[in-house]
Short mmCIF file of C-alpha atoms in Angstrom, two decimals:
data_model
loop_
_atom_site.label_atom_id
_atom_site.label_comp_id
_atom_site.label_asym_id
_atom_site.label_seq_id
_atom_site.Cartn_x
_atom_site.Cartn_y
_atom_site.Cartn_z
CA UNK A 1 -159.89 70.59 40.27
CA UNK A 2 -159.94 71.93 43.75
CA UNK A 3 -159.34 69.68 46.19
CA UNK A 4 -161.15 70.11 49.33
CA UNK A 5 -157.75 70.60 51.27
CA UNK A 6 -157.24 73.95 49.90
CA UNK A 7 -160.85 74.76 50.26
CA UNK A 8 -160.18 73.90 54.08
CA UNK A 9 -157.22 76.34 54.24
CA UNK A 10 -158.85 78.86 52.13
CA UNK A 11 -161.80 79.68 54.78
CA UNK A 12 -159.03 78.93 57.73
CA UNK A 13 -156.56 81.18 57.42
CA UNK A 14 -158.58 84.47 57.48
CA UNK A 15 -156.48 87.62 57.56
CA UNK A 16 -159.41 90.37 57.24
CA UNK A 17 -163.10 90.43 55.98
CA UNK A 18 -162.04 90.00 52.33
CA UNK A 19 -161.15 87.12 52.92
CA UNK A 20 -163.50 85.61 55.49
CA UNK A 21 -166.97 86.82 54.10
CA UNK A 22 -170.46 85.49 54.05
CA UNK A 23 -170.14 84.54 50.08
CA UNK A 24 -166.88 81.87 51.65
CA UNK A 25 -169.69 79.27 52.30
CA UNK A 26 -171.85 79.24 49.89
CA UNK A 27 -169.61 78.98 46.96
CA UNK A 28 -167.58 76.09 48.90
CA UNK A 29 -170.95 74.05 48.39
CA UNK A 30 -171.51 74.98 45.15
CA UNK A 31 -172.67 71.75 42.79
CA UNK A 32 -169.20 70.94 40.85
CA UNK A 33 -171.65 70.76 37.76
CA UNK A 34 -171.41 74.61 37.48
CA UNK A 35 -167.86 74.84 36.42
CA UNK A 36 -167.03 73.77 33.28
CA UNK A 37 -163.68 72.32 33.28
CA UNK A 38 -162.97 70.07 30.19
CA UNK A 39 -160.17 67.15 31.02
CA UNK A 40 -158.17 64.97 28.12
CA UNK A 41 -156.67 62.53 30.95
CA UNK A 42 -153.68 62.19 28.71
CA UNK A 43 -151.54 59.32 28.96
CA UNK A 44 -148.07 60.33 30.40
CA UNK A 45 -144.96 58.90 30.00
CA UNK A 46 -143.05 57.45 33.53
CA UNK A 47 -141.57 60.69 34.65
CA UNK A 48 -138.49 60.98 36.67
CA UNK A 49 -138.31 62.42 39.96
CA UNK A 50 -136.47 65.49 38.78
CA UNK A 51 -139.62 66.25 37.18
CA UNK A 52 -142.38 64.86 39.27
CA UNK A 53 -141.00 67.03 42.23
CA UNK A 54 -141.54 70.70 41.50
CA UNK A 55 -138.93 71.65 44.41
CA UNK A 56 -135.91 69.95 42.95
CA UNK A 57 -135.07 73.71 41.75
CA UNK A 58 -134.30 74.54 45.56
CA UNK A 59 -131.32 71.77 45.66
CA UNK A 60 -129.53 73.52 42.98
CA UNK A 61 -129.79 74.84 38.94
CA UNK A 62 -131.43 72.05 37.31
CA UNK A 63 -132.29 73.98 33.76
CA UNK A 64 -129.64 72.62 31.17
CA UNK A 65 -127.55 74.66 29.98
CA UNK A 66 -127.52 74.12 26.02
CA UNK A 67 -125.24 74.88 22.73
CA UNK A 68 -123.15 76.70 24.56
CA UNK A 69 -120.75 77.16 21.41
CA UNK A 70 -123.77 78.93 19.90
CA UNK A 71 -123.91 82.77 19.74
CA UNK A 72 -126.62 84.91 21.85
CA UNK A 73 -129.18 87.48 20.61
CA UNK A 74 -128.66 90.94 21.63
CA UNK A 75 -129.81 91.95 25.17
CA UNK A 76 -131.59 94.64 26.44
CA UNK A 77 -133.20 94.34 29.65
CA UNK A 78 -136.53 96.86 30.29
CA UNK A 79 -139.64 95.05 31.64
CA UNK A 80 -139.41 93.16 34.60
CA UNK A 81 -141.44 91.07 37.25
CA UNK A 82 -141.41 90.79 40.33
CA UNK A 83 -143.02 88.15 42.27
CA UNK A 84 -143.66 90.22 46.21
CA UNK A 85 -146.27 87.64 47.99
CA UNK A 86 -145.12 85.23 49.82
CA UNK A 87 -148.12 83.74 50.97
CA UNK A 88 -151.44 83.40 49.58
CA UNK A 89 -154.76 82.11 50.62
CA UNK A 90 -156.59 81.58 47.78
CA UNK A 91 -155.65 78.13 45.35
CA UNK A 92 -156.20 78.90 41.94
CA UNK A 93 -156.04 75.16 39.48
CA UNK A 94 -153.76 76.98 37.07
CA UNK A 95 -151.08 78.76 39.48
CA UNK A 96 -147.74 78.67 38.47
CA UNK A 97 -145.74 79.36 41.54
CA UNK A 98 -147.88 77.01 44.34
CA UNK A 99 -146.85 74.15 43.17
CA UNK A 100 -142.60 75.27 43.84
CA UNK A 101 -143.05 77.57 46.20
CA UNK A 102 -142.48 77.29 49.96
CA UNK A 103 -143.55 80.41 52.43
CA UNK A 104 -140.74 83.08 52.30
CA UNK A 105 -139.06 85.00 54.69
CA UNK A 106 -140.47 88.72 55.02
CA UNK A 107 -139.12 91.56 52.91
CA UNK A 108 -137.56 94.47 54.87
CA UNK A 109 -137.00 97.94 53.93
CA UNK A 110 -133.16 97.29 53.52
CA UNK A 111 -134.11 94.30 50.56
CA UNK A 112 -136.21 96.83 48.49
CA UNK A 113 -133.40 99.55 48.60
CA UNK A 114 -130.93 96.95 47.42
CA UNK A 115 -133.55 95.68 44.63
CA UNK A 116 -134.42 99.04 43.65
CA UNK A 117 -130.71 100.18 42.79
CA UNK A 118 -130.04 97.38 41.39
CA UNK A 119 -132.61 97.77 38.75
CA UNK A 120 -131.97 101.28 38.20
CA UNK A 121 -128.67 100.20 37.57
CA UNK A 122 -129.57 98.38 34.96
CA UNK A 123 -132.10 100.80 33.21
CA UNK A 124 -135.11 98.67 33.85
CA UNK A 125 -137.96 100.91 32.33
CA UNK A 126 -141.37 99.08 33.74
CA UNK A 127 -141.54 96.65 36.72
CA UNK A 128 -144.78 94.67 37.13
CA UNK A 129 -145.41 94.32 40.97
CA UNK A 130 -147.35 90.70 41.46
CA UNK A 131 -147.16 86.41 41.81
CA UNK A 132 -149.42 85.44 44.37
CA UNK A 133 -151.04 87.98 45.53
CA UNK A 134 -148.62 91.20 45.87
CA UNK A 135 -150.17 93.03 49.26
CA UNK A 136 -148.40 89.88 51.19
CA UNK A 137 -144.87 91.02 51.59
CA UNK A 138 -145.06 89.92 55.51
CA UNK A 139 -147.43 86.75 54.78
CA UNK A 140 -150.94 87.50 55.71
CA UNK A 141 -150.23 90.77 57.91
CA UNK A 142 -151.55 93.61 55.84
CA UNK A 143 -150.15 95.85 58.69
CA UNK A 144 -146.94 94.81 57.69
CA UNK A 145 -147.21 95.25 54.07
CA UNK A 146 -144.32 96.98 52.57
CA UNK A 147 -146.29 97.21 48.64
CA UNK A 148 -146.92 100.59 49.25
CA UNK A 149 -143.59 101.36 49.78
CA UNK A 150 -141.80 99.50 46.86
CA UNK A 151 -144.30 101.43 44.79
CA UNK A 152 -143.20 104.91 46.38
CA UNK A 153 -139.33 103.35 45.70
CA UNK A 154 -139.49 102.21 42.14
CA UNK A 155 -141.51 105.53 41.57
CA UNK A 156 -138.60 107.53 42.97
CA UNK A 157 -136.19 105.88 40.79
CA UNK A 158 -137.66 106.75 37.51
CA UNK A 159 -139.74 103.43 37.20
CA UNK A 160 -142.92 102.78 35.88
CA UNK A 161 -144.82 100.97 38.31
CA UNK A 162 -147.75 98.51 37.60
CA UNK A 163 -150.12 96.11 39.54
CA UNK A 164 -151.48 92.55 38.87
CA UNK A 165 -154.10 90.99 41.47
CA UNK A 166 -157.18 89.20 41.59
CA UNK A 167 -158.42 92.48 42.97
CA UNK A 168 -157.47 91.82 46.74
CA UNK A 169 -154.02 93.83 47.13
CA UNK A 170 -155.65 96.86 44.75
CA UNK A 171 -158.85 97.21 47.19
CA UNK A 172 -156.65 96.69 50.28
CA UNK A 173 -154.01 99.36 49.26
CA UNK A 174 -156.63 101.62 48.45
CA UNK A 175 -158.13 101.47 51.83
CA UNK A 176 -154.85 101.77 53.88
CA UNK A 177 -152.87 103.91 51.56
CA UNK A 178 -154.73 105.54 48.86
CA UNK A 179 -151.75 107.94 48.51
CA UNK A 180 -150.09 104.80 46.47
CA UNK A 181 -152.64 103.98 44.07
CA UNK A 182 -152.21 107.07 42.28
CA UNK A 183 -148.47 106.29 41.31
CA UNK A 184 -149.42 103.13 39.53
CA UNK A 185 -149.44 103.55 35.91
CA UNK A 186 -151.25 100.31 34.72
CA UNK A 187 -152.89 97.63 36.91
CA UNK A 188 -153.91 93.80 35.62
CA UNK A 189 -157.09 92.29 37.73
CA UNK A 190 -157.70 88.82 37.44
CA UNK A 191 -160.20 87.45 36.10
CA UNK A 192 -160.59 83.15 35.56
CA UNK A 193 -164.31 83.87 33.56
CA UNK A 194 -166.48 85.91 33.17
CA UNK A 195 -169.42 83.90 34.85
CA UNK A 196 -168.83 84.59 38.66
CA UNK A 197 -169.68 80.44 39.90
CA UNK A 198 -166.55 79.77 37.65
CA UNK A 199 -163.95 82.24 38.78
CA UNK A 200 -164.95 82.00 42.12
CA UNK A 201 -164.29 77.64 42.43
CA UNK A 202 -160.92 78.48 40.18
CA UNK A 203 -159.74 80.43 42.76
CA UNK A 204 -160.96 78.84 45.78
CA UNK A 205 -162.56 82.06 47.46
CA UNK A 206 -165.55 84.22 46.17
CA UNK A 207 -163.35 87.24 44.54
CA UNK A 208 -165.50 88.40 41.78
CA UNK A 209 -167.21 90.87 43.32
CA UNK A 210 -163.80 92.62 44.26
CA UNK A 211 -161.97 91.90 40.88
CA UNK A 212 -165.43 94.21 39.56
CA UNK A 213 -164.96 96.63 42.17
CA UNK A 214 -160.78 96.53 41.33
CA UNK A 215 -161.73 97.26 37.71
CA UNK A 216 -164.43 100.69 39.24
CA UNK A 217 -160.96 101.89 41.23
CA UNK A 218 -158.99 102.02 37.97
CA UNK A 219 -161.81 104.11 36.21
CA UNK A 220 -161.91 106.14 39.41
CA UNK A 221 -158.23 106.78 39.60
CA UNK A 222 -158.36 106.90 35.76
CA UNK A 223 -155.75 104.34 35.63
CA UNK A 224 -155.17 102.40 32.59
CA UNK A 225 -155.98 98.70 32.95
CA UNK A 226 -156.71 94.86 31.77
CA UNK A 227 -158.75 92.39 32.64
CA UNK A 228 -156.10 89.23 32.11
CA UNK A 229 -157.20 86.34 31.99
CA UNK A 230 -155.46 82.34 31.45
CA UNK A 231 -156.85 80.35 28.48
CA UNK A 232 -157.38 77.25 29.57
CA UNK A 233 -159.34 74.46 27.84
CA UNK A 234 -162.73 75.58 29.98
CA UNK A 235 -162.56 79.06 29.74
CA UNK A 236 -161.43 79.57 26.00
CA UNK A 237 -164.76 78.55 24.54
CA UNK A 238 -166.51 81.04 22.18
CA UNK A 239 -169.27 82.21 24.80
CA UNK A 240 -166.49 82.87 27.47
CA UNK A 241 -164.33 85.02 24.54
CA UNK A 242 -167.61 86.84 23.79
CA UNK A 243 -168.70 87.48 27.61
CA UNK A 244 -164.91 88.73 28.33
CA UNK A 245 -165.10 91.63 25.50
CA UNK A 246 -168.29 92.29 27.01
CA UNK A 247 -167.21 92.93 30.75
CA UNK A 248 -164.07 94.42 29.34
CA UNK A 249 -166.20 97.14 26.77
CA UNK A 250 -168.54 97.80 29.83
CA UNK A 251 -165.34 98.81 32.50
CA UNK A 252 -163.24 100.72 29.00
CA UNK A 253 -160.23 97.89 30.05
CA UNK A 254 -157.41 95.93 27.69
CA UNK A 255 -157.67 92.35 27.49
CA UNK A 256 -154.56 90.31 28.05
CA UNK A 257 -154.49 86.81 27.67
CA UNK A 258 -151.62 84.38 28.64
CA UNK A 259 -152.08 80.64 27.75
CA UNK A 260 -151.57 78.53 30.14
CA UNK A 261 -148.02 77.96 30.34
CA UNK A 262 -147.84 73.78 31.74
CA UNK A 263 -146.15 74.17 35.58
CA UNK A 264 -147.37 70.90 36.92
CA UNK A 265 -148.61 67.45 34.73
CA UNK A 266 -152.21 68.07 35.84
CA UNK A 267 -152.09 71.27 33.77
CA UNK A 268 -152.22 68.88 30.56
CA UNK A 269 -156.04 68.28 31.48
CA UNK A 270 -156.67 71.92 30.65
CA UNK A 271 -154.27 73.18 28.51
CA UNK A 272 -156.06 74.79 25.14
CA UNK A 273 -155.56 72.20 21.97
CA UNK A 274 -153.23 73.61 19.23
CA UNK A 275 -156.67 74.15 17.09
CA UNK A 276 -158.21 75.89 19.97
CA UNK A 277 -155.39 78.33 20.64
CA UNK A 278 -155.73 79.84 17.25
CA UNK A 279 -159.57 79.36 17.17
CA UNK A 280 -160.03 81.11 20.18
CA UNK A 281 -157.37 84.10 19.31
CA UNK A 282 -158.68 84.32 15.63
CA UNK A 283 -162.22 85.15 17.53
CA UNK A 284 -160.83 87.39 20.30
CA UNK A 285 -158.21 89.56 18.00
CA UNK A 286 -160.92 90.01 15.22
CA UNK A 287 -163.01 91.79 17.74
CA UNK A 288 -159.75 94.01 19.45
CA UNK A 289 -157.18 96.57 18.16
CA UNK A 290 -153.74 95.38 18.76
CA UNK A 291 -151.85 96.67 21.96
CA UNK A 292 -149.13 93.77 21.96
CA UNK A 293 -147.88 90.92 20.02
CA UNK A 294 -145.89 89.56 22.13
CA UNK A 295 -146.76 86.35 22.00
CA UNK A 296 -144.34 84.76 19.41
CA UNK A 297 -146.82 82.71 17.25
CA UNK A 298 -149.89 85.96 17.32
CA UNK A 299 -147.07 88.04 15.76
CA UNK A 300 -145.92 85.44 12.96
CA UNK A 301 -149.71 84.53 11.89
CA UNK A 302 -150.69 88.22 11.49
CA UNK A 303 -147.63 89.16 9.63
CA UNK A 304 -145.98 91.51 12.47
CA UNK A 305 -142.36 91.35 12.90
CA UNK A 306 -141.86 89.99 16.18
CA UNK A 307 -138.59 88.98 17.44
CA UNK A 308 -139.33 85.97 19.35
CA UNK A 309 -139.42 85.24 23.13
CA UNK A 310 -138.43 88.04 25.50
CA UNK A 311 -137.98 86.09 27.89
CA UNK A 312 -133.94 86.83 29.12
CA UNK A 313 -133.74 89.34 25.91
CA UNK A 314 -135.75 92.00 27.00
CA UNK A 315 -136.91 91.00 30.43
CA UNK A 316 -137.06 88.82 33.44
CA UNK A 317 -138.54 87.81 36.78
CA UNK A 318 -137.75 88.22 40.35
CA UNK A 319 -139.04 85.33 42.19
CA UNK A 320 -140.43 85.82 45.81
CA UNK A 321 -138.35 85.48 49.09
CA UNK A 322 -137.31 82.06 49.88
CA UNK A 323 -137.32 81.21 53.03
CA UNK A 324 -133.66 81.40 53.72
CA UNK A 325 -134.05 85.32 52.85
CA UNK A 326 -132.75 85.05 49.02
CA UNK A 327 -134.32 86.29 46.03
CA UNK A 328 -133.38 84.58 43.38
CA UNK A 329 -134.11 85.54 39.52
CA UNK A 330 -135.00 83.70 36.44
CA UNK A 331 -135.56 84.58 32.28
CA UNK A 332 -139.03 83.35 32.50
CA UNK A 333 -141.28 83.40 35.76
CA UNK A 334 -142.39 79.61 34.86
CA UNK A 335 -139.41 78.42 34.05
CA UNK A 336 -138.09 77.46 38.14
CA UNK A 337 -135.69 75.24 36.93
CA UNK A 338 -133.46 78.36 35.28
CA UNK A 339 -133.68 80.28 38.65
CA UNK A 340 -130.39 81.57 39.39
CA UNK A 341 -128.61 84.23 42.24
CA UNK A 342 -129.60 85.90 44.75
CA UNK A 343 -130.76 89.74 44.03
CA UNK A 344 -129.73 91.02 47.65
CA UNK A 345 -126.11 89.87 47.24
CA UNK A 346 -125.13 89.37 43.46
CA UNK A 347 -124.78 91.69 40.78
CA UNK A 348 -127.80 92.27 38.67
CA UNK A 349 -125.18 92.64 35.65
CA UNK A 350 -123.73 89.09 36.50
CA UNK A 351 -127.06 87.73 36.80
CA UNK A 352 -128.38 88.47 33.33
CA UNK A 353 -125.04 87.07 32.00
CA UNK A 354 -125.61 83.42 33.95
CA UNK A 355 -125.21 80.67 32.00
CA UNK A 356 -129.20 80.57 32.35
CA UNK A 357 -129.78 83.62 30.82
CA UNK A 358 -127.75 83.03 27.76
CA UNK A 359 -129.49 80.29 27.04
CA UNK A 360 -132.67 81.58 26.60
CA UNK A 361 -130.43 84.36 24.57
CA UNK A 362 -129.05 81.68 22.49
CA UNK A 363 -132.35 79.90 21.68
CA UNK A 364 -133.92 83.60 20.36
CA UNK A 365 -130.66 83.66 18.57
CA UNK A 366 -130.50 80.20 17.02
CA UNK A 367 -134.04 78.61 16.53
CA UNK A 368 -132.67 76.64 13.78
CA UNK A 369 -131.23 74.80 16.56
CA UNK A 370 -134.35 73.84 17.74
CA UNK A 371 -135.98 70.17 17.13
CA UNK A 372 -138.26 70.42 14.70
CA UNK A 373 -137.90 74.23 13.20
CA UNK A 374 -135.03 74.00 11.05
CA UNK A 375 -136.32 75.38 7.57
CA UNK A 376 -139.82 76.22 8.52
CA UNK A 377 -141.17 79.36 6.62
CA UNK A 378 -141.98 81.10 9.71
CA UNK A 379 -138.69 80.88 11.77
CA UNK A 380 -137.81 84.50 11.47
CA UNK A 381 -140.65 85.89 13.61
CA UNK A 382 -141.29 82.69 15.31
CA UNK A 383 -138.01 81.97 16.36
CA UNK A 384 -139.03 78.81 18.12
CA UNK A 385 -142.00 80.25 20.07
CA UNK A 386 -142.46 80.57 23.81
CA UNK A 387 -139.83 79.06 25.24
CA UNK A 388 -141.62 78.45 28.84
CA UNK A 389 -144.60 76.52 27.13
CA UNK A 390 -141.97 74.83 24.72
CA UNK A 391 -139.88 73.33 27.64
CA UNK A 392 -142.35 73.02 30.31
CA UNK A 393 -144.87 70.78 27.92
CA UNK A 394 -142.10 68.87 26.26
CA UNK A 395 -140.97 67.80 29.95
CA UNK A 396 -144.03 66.05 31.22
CA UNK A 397 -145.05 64.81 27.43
CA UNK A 398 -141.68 63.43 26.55
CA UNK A 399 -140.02 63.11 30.19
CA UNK A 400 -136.83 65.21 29.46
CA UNK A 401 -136.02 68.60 29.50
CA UNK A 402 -134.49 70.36 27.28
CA UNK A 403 -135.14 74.45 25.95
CA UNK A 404 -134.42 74.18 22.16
CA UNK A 405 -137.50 71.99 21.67
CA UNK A 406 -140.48 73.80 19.53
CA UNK A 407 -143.54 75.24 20.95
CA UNK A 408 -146.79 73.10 21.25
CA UNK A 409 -148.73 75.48 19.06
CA UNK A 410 -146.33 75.12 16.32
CA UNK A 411 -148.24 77.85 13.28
CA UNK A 412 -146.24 75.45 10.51
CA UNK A 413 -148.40 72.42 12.10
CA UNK A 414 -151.68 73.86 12.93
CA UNK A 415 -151.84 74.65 9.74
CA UNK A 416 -151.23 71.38 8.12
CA UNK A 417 -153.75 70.16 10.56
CA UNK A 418 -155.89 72.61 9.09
CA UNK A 419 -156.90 70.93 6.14
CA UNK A 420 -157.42 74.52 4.55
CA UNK A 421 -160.21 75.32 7.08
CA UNK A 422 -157.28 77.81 9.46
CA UNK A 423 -159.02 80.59 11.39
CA UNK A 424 -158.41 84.29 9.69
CA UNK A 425 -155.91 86.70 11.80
CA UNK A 426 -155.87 90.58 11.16
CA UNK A 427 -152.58 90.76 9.12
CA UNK A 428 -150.06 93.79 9.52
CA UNK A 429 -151.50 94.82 12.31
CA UNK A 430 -150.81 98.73 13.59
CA UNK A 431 -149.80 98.03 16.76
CA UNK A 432 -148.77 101.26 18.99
CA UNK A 433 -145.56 102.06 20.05
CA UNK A 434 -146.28 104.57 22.58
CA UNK A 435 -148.40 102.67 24.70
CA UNK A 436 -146.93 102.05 28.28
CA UNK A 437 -148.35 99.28 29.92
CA UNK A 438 -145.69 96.69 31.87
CA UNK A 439 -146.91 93.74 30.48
CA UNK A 440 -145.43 95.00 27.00
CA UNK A 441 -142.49 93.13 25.94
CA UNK A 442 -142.77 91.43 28.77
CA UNK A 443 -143.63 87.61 28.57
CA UNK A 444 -145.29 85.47 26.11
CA UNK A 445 -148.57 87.65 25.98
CA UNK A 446 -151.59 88.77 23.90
CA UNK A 447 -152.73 92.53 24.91
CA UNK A 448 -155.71 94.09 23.04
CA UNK A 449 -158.59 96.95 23.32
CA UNK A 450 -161.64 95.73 22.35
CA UNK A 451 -164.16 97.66 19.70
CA UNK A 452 -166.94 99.14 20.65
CA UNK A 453 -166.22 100.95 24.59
CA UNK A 454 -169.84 100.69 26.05
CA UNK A 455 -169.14 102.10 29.62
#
């Protein structure tokens, strides 16, 4: 829910008319009837304080570091993250950074020249260019905003370069260099559902309007793009799934879908049921070709042979600026607790072979080593599932963390839970190969094109 706090410092801390406009008010009043957020209320174990306080990651690595004596999956770093906001002033229920992040220090030229070799170095392929919202390099001076040049940068190197936002840093760049927008090869725009009342509360300013007009600039600029949205118990209902291929068949964009991925205990309250995840993808994917499968348990139940999590294997995030200037890195952008280094003084090649990393390597590599998936049928493409959602749920549900636990939406027991009635899922799917979009093979993700273009 939105508490009226953020509301407060939503319509206070104006930075330009898109965010101070004359829509502000009137959705801040709108009856709380309108959105339709579902709640379980689950009961909770009595959690530590090393979980209960999402900044413990600041005092030092906190992710365990498991079976070390185990081998690691091959690595192969190409997709990448990178979290550029630090600030925000919108308060979406379901972020994943507010709740462990503190306002950053500004980037400067010298940071992105660093950042930039260093990925080069490593042959980083695609670099996704968001977290909050990415036009806030210098907090909420757009004067100051270095996006454009970090695009121009990465471009230079060889990079391709793309663009997630709730529509915001897309219209803003647009208007102050338009020059930029043309270098982006794929851009993600936000959107929480496809009825504007709901979006707008869920993000605690009235950006609906803009994440349609964000969606016109693609088509414009003839610019390949998705409308992503986050499943969440509220939102993943068979009206919203049918509504979303609508808007998405009248703009000729992808869908992408990331489940919620658990950051905080109140996420519980509306995260997706293991029956609804599959109900709700069994609808969706029937009505899409396949772009991506890279969500572990989508590629096991339609018979494509995934390889697991990428998470540390085949990419990674870069977190924003912290406010003492580093810029630390992590396998999985929800995972905090595995953040580790700083990007503007260590070695990207020593970073990727932290302890943290090879974790994540050695769960990929060993997922009869997690609870609960020795000897299930599906381990091979499975391989344990996401390992965010896995560790982040099994934290505030059992009050311990640990990686090599099993994912939430386990195929082996939604299926037993079935009793025979399972939703269908397209099986073998032909899923391209020479699509580039920088969400591919990068997190736990669902990307498809929907039938049927209407636009």
């Amino acid at each position: 829910m939105i508490h009226s706090h953020a509301r407060q410092r939503t319509s206070e801390r104006a930075v330009d008319d898109f965010v101070t406009n004359p829509f502000v008010e009137e959705f801040q009043t709108m009856p709380q009837e309108h959105v339709r957020f579902a709640t379980t209320h689950r009961s909770l174990p009595v959690l530590p304080a090393t979980i209960l306080n999402p900044e413990t990651h600041y005092k030092g690595n906190v992710g365990p570091i498991e079976h070390t004596h185990l081998s690691e999956c091959a690595m192969h770093i190409e997709n990448i993250g990178w979290t550029l906001g630090n600030d925000c002033p919108y308060r979406c229920t379901h972020c994943y950074s507010m709740s462990a992040r503190r306002k950053g220090a500004n980037l400067d030229e010298w940071m992105i020249e660093r950042i930039v070799e260093q990925l080069a170095s490593l042959g980083v392929k695609t670099v996704n260019l968001g977290g909050n919202e990415p036009i806030f390099t210098a907090g909420l001076d757009l004067k100051r905003s270095l996006l454009h040049r970090i695009i121009q940068r990465l471009t230079d190197a060889g990079i391709y370069v793309g663009l997630t936002t709730s529509g915001v840093s897309l219209l803003q760049l647009e208007k102050l260099h338009p020059e930029a927008v043309d270098l982006l090869n794929d851009i993600d725009v936000s959107f929480d559902s496809p009825f504007p009342e709901e979006h707008n509360r869920n993000r605690g300013a009235a950006l609906f309007t803009q994440a349609e007009r964000a969606l016109q600039i693609c088509c414009e600029h003839d610019i390949d793009h998705t409308i992503i949205m986050c499943a969440m118990t509220w939102n993943w209902t068979d009206e919203h799934i049918d509504r979303i291929l609508d808007l998405a068949r009248a703009n000729d964009a992808h869908i992408r879908i990331n489940p919620l991925k658990p950051v905080e205990p109140a996420h519980l309250d509306i995260l997706p049921s293991r029956e609804s995840f599959y109900r709700g993808f069994s609808r969706l994917m029937a009505a899409c070709d396949q772009v991506d499968l890279g969500e572990p348990l989508l590629a096991t139940v339609t018979g494509h042979p995934g390889k697991g999590c990428p998470c540390g294997r085949t990419s990674f995030r870069i977190h924003s600026i912290t406010p003492e200037g580093k810029v630390p890195v992590s396998p999985c952008v929800y995972v905090h607790d595995y953040k580790v280094g700083d990007l503007l003084t260590d070695d990207i090649h020593d970073i990727v072979q932290s302890p943290q990393f090879r974790t994540f390597r050695r769960r990929n590599a060993h997922p009869e080593a997690v609870a609960g998936c020795d000897g299930c049928e599906f381990l091979d493409v499975c391989r344990g599932g996401c390992a965010a959602r896995s560790y982040l749920h099994h934290q505030f549900e059992a009050g311990s963390k640990s990686l090599f636990v099993k994912d939430p939406y386990c195929l082996r027991d939604a299926k037993a839970e079935s009793n025979g009635s399972f939703p269908a899922f397209p099986q073998n799917p032909e899923v391209p190969t020479d699509k580039i979009l920088v969400h591919r093979d990068y997190l736990c993700t669902w990307i498809g094109k929907p039938h049927g273009h209407i636009g």
